[in-house]
Coordinates of C-alpha atoms in Angstrom, one line a residue:
Chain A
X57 CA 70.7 92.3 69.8
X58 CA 74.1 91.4 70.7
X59 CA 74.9 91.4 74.7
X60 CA 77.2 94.4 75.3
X61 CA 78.1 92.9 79.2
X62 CA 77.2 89.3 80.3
X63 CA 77.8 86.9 83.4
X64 CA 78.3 83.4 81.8
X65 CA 77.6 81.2 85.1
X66 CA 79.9 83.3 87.7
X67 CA 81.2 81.5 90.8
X68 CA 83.5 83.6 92.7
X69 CA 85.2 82.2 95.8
X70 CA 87.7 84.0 98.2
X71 CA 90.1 81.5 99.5
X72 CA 90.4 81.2 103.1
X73 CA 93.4 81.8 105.1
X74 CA 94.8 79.4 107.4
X75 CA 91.8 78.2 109.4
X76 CA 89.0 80.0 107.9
X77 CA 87.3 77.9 105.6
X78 CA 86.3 79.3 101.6
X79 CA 84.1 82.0 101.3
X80 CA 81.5 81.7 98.0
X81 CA 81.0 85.1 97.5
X82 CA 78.6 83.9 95.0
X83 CA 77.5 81.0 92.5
X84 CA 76.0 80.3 89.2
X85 CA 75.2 84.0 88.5
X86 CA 73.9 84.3 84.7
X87 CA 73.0 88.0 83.6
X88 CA 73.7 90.0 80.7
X89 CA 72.7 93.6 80.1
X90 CA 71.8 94.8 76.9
X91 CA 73.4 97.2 74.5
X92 CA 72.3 100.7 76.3
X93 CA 70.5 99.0 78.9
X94 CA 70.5 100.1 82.3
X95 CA 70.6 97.3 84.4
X96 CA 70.5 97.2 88.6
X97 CA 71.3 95.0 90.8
X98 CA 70.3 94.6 94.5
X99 CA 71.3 92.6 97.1
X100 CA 71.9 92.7 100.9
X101 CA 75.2 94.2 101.6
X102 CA 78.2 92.0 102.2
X103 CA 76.5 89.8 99.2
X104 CA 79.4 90.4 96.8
X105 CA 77.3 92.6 94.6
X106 CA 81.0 94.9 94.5
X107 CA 82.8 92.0 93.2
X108 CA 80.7 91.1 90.0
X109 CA 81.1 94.6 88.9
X110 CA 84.5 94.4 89.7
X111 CA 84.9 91.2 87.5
X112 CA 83.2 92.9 84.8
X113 CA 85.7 95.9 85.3
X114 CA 88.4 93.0 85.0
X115 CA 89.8 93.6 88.0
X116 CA 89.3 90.5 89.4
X117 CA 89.0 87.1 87.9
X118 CA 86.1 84.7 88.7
X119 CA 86.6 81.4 90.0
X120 CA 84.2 79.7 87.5
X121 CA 82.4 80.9 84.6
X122 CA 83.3 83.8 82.6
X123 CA 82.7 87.5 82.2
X124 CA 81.8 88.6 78.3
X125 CA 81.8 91.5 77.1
X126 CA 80.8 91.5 73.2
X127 CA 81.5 88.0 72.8
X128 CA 84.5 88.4 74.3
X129 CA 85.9 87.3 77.9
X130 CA 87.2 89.9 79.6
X131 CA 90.7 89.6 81.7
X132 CA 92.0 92.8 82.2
X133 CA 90.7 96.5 82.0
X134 CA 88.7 96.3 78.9
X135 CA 88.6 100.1 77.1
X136 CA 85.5 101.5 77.4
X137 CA 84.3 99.9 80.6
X138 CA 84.8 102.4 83.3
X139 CA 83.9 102.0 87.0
X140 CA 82.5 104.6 88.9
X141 CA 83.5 103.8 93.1
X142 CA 80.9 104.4 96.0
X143 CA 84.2 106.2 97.8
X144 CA 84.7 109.2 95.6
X145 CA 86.7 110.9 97.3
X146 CA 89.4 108.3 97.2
X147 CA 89.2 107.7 93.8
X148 CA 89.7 111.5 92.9
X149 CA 93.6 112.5 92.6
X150 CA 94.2 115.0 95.2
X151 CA 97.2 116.7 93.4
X152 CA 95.3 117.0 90.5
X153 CA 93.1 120.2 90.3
X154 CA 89.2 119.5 88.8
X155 CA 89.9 119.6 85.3
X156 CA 92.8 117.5 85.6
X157 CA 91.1 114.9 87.4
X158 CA 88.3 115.0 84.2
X159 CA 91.4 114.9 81.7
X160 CA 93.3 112.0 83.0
X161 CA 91.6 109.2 80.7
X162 CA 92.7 111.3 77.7
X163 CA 96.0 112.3 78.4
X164 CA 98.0 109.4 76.8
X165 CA 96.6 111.1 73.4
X166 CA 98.6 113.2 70.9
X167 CA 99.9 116.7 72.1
X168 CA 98.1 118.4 68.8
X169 CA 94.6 117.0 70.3
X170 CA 95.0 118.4 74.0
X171 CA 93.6 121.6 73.4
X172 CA 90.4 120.2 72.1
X173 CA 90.5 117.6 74.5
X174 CA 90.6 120.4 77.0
X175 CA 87.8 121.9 75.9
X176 CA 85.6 118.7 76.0
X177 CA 86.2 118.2 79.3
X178 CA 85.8 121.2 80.1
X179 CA 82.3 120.4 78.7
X180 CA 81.9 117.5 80.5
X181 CA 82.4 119.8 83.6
X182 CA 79.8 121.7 82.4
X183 CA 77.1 118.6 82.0
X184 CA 77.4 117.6 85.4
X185 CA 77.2 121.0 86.7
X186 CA 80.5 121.9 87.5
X187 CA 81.1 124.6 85.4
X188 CA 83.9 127.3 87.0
X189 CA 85.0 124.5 89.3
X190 CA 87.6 123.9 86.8
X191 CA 91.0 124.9 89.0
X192 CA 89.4 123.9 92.1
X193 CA 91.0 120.9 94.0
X194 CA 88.9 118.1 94.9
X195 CA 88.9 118.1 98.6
X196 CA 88.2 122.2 98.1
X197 CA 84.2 120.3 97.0
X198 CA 81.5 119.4 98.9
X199 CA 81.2 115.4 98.8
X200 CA 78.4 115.4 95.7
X201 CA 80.2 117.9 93.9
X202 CA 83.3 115.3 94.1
X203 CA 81.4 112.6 92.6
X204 CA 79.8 115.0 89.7
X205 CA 83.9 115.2 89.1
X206 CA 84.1 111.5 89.3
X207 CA 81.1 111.2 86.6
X208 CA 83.1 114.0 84.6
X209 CA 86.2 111.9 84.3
X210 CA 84.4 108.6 83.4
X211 CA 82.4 110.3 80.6
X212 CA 86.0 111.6 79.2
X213 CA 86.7 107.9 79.0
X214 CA 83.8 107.9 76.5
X215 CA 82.2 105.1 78.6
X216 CA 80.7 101.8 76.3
X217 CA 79.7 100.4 79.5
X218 CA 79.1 101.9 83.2
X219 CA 79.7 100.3 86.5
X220 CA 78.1 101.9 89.1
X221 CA 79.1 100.7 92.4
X222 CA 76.6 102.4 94.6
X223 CA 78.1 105.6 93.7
X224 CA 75.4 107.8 95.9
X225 CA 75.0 105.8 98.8
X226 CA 77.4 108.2 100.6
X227 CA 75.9 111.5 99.9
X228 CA 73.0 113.1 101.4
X229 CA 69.4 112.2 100.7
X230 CA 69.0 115.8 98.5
X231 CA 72.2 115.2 96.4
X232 CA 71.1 112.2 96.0
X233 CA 68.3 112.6 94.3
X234 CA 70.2 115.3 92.2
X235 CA 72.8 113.0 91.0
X236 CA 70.4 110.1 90.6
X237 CA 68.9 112.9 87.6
X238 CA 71.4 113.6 86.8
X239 CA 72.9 109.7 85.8
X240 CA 69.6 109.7 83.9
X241 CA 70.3 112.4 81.7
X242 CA 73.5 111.9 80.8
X243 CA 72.6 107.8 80.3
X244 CA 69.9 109.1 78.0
X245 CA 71.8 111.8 75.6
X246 CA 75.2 108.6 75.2
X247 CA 73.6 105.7 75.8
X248 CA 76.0 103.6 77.1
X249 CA 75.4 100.4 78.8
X250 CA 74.9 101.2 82.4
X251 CA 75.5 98.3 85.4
X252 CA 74.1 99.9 88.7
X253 CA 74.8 97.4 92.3
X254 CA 73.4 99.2 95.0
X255 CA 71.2 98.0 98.3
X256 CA 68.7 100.7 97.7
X257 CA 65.3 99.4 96.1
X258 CA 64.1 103.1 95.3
X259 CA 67.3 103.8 93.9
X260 CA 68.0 100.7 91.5
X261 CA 63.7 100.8 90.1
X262 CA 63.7 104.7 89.8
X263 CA 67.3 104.6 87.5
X264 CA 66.8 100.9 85.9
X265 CA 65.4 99.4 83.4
X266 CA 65.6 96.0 84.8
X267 CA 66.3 95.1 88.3
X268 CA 68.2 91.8 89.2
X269 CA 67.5 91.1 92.6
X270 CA 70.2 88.6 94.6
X271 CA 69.3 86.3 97.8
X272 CA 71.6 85.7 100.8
X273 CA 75.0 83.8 101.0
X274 CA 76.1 82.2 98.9
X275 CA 74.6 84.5 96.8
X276 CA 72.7 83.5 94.3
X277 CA 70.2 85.5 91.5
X278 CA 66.9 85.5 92.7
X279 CA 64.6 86.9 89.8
X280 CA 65.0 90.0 87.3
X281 CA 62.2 92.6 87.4
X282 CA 61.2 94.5 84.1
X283 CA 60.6 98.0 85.9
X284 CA 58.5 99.4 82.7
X285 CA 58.5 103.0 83.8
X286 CA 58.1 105.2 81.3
X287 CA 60.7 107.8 80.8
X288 CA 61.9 110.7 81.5
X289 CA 62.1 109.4 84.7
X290 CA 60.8 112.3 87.3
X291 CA 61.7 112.4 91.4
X292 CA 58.1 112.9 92.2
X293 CA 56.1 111.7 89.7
X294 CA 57.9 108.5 88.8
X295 CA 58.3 107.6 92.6
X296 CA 55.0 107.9 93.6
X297 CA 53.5 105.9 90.5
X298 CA 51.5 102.9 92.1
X299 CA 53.7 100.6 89.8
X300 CA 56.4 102.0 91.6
X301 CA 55.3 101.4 94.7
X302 CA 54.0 97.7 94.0
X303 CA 57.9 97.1 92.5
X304 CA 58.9 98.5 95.6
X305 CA 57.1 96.0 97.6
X306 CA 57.5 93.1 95.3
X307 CA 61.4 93.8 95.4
X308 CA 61.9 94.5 99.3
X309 CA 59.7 91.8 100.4
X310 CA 62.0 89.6 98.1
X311 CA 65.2 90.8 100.1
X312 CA 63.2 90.2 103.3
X313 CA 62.8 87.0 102.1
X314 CA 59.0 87.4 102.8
X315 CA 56.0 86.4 100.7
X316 CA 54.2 89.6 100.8
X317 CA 53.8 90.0 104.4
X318 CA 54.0 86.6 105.6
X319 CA 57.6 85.7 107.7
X320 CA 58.8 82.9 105.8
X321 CA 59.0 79.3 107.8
X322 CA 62.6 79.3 106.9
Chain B
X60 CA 105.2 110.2 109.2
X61 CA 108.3 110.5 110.6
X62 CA 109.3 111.6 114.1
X63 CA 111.2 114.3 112.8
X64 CA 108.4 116.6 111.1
X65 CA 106.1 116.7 114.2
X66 CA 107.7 120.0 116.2
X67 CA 106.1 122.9 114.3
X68 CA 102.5 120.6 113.9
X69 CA 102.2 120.0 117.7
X70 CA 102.6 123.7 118.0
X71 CA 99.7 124.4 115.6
X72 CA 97.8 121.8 117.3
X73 CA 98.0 123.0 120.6
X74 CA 97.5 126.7 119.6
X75 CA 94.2 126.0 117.8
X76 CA 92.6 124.1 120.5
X77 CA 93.4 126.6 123.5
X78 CA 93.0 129.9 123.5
X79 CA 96.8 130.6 124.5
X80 CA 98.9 133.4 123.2
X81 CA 98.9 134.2 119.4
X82 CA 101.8 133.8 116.7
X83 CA 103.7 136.9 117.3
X84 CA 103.9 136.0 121.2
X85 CA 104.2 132.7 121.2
X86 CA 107.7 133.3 119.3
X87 CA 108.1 136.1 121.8
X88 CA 108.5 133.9 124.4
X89 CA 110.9 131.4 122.5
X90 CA 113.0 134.1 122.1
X91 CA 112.6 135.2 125.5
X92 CA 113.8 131.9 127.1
X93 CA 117.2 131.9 125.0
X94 CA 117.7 135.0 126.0
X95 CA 117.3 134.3 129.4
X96 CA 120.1 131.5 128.9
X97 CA 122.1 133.5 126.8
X98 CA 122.8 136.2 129.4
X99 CA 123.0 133.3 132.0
X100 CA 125.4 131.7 130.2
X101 CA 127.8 135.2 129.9
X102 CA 126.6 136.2 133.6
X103 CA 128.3 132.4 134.5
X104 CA 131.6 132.7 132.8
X105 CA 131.8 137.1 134.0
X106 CA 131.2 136.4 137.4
X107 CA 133.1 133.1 137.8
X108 CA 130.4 130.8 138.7
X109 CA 132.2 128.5 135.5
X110 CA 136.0 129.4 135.9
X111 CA 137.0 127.2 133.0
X112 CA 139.6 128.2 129.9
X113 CA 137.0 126.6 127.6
X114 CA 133.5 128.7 129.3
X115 CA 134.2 132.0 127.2
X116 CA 131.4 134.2 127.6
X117 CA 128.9 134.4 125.0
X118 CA 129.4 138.3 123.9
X119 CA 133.0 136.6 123.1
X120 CA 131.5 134.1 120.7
X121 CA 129.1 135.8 118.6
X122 CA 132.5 138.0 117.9
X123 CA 134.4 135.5 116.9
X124 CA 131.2 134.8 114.9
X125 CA 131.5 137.9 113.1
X126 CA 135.3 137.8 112.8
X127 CA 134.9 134.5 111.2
X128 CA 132.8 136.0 108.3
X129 CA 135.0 138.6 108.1
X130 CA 138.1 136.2 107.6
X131 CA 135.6 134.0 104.6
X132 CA 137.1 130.6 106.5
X133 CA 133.9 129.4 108.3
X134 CA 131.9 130.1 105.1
X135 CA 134.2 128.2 102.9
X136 CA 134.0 125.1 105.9
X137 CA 130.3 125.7 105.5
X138 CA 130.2 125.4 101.5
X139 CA 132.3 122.3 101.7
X140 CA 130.4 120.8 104.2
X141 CA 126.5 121.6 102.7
X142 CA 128.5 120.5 98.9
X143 CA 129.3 116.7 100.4
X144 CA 125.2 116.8 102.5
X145 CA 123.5 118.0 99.0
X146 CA 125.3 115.2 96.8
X147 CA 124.8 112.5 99.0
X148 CA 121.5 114.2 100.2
X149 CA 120.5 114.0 95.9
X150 CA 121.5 110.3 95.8
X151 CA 119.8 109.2 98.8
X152 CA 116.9 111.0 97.6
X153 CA 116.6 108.9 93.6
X154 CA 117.6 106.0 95.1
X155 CA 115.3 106.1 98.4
X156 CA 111.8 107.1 96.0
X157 CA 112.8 104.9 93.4
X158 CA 113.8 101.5 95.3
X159 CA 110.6 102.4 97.8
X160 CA 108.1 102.9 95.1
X161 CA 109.4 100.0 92.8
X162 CA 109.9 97.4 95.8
X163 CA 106.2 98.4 97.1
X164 CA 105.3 97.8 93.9
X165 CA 107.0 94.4 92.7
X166 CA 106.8 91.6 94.7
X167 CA 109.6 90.1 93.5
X168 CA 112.3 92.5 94.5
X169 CA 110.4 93.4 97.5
X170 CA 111.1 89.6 98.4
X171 CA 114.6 89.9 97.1
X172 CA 115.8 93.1 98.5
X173 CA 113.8 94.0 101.3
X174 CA 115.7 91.2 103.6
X175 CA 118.9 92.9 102.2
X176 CA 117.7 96.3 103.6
X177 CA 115.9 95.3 107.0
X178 CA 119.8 94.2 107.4
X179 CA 121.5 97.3 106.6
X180 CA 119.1 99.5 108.1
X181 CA 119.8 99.3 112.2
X182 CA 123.4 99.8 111.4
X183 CA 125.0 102.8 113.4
X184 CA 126.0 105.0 110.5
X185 CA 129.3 106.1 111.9
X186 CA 130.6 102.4 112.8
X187 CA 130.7 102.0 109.1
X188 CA 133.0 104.7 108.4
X189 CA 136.3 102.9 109.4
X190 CA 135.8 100.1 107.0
X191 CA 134.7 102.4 104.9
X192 CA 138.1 104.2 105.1
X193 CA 139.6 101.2 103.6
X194 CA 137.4 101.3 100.3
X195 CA 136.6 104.6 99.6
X196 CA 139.5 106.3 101.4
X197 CA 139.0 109.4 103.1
X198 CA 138.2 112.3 100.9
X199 CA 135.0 113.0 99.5
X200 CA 133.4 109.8 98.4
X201 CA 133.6 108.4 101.7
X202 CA 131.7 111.3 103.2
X203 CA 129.4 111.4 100.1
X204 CA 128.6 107.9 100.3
X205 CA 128.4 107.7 103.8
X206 CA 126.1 111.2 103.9
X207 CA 123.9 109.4 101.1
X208 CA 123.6 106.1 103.2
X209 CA 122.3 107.7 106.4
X210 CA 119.6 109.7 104.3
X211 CA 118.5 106.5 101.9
X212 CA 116.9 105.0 105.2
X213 CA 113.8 107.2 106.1
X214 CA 113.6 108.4 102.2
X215 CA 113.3 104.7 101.6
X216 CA 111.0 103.8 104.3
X217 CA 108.8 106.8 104.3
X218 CA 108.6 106.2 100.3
X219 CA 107.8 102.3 100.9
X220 CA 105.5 102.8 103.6
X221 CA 103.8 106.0 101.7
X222 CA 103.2 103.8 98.5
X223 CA 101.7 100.9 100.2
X224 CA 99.2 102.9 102.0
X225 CA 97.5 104.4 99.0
X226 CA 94.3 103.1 98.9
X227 CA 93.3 100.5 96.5
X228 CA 90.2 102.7 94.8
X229 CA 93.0 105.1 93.5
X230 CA 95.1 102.5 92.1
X231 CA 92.0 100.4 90.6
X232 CA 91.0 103.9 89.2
X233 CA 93.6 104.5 87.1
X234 CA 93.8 100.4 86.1
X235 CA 90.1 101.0 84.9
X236 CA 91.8 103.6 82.7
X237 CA 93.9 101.7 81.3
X238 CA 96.8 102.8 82.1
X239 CA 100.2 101.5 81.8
X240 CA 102.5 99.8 84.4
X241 CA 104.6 103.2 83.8
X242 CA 102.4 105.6 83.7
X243 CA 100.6 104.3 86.7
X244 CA 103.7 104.9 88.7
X245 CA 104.6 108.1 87.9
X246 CA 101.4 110.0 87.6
X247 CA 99.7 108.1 90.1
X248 CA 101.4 106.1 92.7
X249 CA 104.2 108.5 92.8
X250 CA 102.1 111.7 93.5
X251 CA 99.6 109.8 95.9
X252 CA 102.9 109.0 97.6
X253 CA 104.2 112.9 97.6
X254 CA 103.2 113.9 101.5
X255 CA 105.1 110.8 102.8
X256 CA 108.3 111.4 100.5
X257 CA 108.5 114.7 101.9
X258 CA 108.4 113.4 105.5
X259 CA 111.1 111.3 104.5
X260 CA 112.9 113.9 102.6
X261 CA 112.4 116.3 105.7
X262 CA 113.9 113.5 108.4
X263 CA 116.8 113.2 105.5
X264 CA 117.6 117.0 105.7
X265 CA 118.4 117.5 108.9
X266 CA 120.6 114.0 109.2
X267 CA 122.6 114.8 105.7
X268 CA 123.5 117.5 107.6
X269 CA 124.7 115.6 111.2
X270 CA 126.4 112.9 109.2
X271 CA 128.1 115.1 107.0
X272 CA 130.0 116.7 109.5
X273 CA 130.6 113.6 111.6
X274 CA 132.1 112.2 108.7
X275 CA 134.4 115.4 108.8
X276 CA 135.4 115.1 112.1
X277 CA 136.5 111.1 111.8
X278 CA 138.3 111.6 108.6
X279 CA 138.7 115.0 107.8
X280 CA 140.7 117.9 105.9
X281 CA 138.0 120.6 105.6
X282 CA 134.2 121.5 106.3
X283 CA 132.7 122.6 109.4
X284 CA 133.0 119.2 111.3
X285 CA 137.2 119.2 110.5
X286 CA 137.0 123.2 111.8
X287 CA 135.5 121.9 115.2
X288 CA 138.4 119.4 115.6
X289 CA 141.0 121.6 114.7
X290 CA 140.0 124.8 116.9
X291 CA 139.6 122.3 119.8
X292 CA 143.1 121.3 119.4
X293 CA 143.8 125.0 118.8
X294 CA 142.2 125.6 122.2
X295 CA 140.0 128.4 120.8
X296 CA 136.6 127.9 122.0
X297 CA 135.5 131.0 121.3
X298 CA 136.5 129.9 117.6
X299 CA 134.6 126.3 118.3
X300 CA 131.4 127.6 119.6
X301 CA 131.0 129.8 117.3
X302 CA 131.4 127.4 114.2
X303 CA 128.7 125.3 116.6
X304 CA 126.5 128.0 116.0
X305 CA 126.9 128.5 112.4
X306 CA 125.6 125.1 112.3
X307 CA 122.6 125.8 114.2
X308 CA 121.7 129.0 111.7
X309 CA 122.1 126.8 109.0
X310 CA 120.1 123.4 110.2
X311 CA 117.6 125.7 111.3
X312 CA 117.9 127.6 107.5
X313 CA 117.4 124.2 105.7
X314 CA 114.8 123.5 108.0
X315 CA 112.5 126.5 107.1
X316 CA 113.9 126.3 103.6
X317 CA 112.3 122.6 103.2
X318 CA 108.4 123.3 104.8
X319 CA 108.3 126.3 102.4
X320 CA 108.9 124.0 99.7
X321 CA 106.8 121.5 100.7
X322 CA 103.9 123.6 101.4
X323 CA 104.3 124.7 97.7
X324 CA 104.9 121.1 96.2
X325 CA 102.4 119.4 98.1
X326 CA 99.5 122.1 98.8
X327 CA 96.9 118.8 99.6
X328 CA 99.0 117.4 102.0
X329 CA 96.6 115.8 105.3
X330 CA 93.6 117.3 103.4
X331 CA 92.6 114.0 101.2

């Protein structure tokens, strides 16, 4: 099968201003996600795992290496790869009311298709849960309901691939948990290729379907984990499967840098 | 934000935090205090406390207020002087959100202009009237011009500052989108930059206002700031006072005029 999104041997470094030396935010990553895969990534924070997904969304360049997506590098905003932000709420238009918010990726289309368009994203609304929240503005919602419009507004964009940038880490444990189901459903019925950075191990083996676990600065990849959970994937059942758990403990024990239990000499 | 739009929000402020006196009396008391100086003021001049040709009690002013209506002069003065602070008001208000949102946009005509600007900016409005004079002459595209000057400033900086404090999620958003340079600007950058235009905007109408009348009293033949001149050299303070207050009706008019627009044209102001 063809890779939908790949990392061909990513070095990205931040030049330093004035005294402060370069900062390798990471090297020699290689990683490619399938066509409808769901991939995760993990790291410890400050790693840089932001900035490959934000090369992958072309927004920024790396240093070495290139970013492919279908055989081709990407450089700008390629259609079709859509980013959803940990900071919802700033990536929301204020002036814009719900359904506004969920239309914008369409509105450069004909006049003749808007009402139809409409009416899709109005069904969007609908999928994530949102349904008579239409006319609603953004900061009238709850902090997980603003992200469910966030969701809304990348499916209009008819996603091909899905950057998650840890786009629950700032909601309650609850809404989490919702949202996380929610991801799963809707990654299920339009298959799109989904790229999931986040620092939480739970998070990234309950949602994945392979994990890709990075070391500490300069960041490098460590190993990629084949979770093998069947799906649907359940909150209860699914996260208290013993293979679970031992993926759990295999992957945190890797961040700890620990070799199941021992401290390592280093 | 601007200095200028802080009165009315440091009211609300205050009010919510203590448990002082409610809407209706807190404006009771405003109007309590004027009318405290008001009758002081008439009590001074009656009983000769100020025995001065230009101290004419206040009961004689608001008269000559309503004799002044009566005659249509001071609302023609007022017309011609809110004509010249709307035009150059309009002006100052395209070019300030235009130039501030393109130039916090474009690095290269930042570089290029901003230097240009920072120059212009500290200058003293009125000390460029008499060169002015020379140019422009002294009829309504001085004052225009000169009105639309003294507004550009806190349009443009409010605009400039606005734009380059949206955050970068919004802007990488709608780049995700793909959307175009255009398009970006317009439906994004320029309604993420709303609430600080309309600080701007709000400085602006109360200073279109000032200027335009100063600009009437250096090189004037009508509005309100000529009709203070000439009833000074009339020696009708009664007349003079009176236009003064006409003035202060008015500011204040534009004032409330503006935050009911703005709380209809920017309803998420401070909420995002």
């Amino acid at each position: 099968m063809s890779q939908r999104l790949g990392f061909d041997r990513v070095t990205k470094v931040f030049e330093g201003s004035g005294n402060d030396a370069d900062f390798v935010a990471f090297d020699d990553i290689t990683l490619e996600a399938a066509p409808s895969e769901f991939l995760a990534v993990v790291g410890p924070s400050g790693c840089g795992k932001s900035t490959l997904l934000r090369m992958a969304a072309g927004l920024t360049d790396p240093t070495r290496g290139k970013v492919v997506l279908d055989g081709k590098p990407v450089r700008e905003p390629p259609p079709g790869v859509i980013y959803l932000f940990q900071q919802y709420a700033k990536s929301l238009f204020a002036w814009r009311t719900v359904i506004d918010n969920v239309m914008f990726p369409v509105e450069g289309a004909p006049r003749a298709r808007r009402g139809e368009l409409r009416a899709q994203c109005r069904d969007y609304l609908r999928q994530v849960g949102l349904d008579g929240f239409e006319d609603k503005y953004p900061w009238q919602l709850s902090g997980g309901m603003q992200q469910r419009v966030a969701i809304a507004r990348a499916l209009a964009a008819d996603p091909q691939v899905l950057l998650l940038d840890e786009p629950f880490s700032a909601v309650d444990a609850l809404t989490r948990m919702e949202l996380q189901t929610l991801m799963l459903q809707l990654w299920e019925r339009r298959k799109f290729t989904a790229i999931l950075v986040t620092h939480d191990v739970e998070e990234a083996i309950f949602l994945a379907d392979r994990v890709a676990v990075l070391g500490a600065r300069p960041t490098s990849l460590k190993e990629v984990i084949d979770v093998g959970l069947p799906r649907p994937r359940d909150q209860l059942t699914t996260r208290e499967d013993p293979r679970f758990l031992k993926l759990r403990h295999h992957i945190t024990a890797s961040l700890l840098a620990r070799n199941d239990g021992h401290v390592a000499s280093a | 934000m601007s200095a200028m739009d802080g009165l009315a929000g440091v009211r609300e402020k205050r009010s919510s935090r203590r448990s002082g006196p409610n809407g209706m009396d807190r404006r009771a008391y405003g109007f309590l205090l004027l009318a405290v100086l008001l009758s002081f003021w008439e009590l001074s001049s009656r009983a000769g406390w100020i025995v001065s040709a230009y101290w004419p009690p206040v009961s004689h002013i608001f008269a000559a207020a309503i004799a002044q209506l009566a005659g249509g002069e001071i609302l023609l003065a007022l017309a011609s002087t809110l004509r010249r602070a709307a035009i150059g008001y309009i002006a100052a208000s395209v070019a300030g959100i235009v130039l501030g949102i393109v130039l916090a946009r474009n690095r290269v005509l930042r570089y290029g202009l901003l230097p240009l600007i920072e120059i212009v900016r500290p200058m003293p409005t009125p000390a460029v009237i008499p060169p002015l004079i020379l140019f422009l002459g002294v009829d309504d595209a001085l004052k225009i011009f000169i009105v639309a000057l003294a507004s550009f400033f806190p349009i443009f900086s409010n605009t400039f500052t606005g734009v380059a404090a949206i955050d970068d999620t919004l802007i990488q958003t709608a780049r995700t989108f793909r959307t175009s340079t255009v398009r970006l600007l317009a439906r994004v950058v320029f309604p993420a930059t709303l609430p600080a235009i309309a600080a701007g905007l709000r400085t602006a109408t109360s200073l279109c206002l000032v200027v335009a009348v100063l600009s009437e009293m250096i090189a004037g033949s009508s509005g309100i700031g000529y009709y203070l001149v000439e009833t000074q050299y009339a020696m009708r303070p009664d007349l003079m006072y009176a236009a003064v207050l006409y003035l202060a009706a008015t500011g204040y008019a534009l004032n409330r005029i503006f935050l009911a627009l703005e709380a209809r044209m920017v309803p998420w102001m401070g909420r995002s």
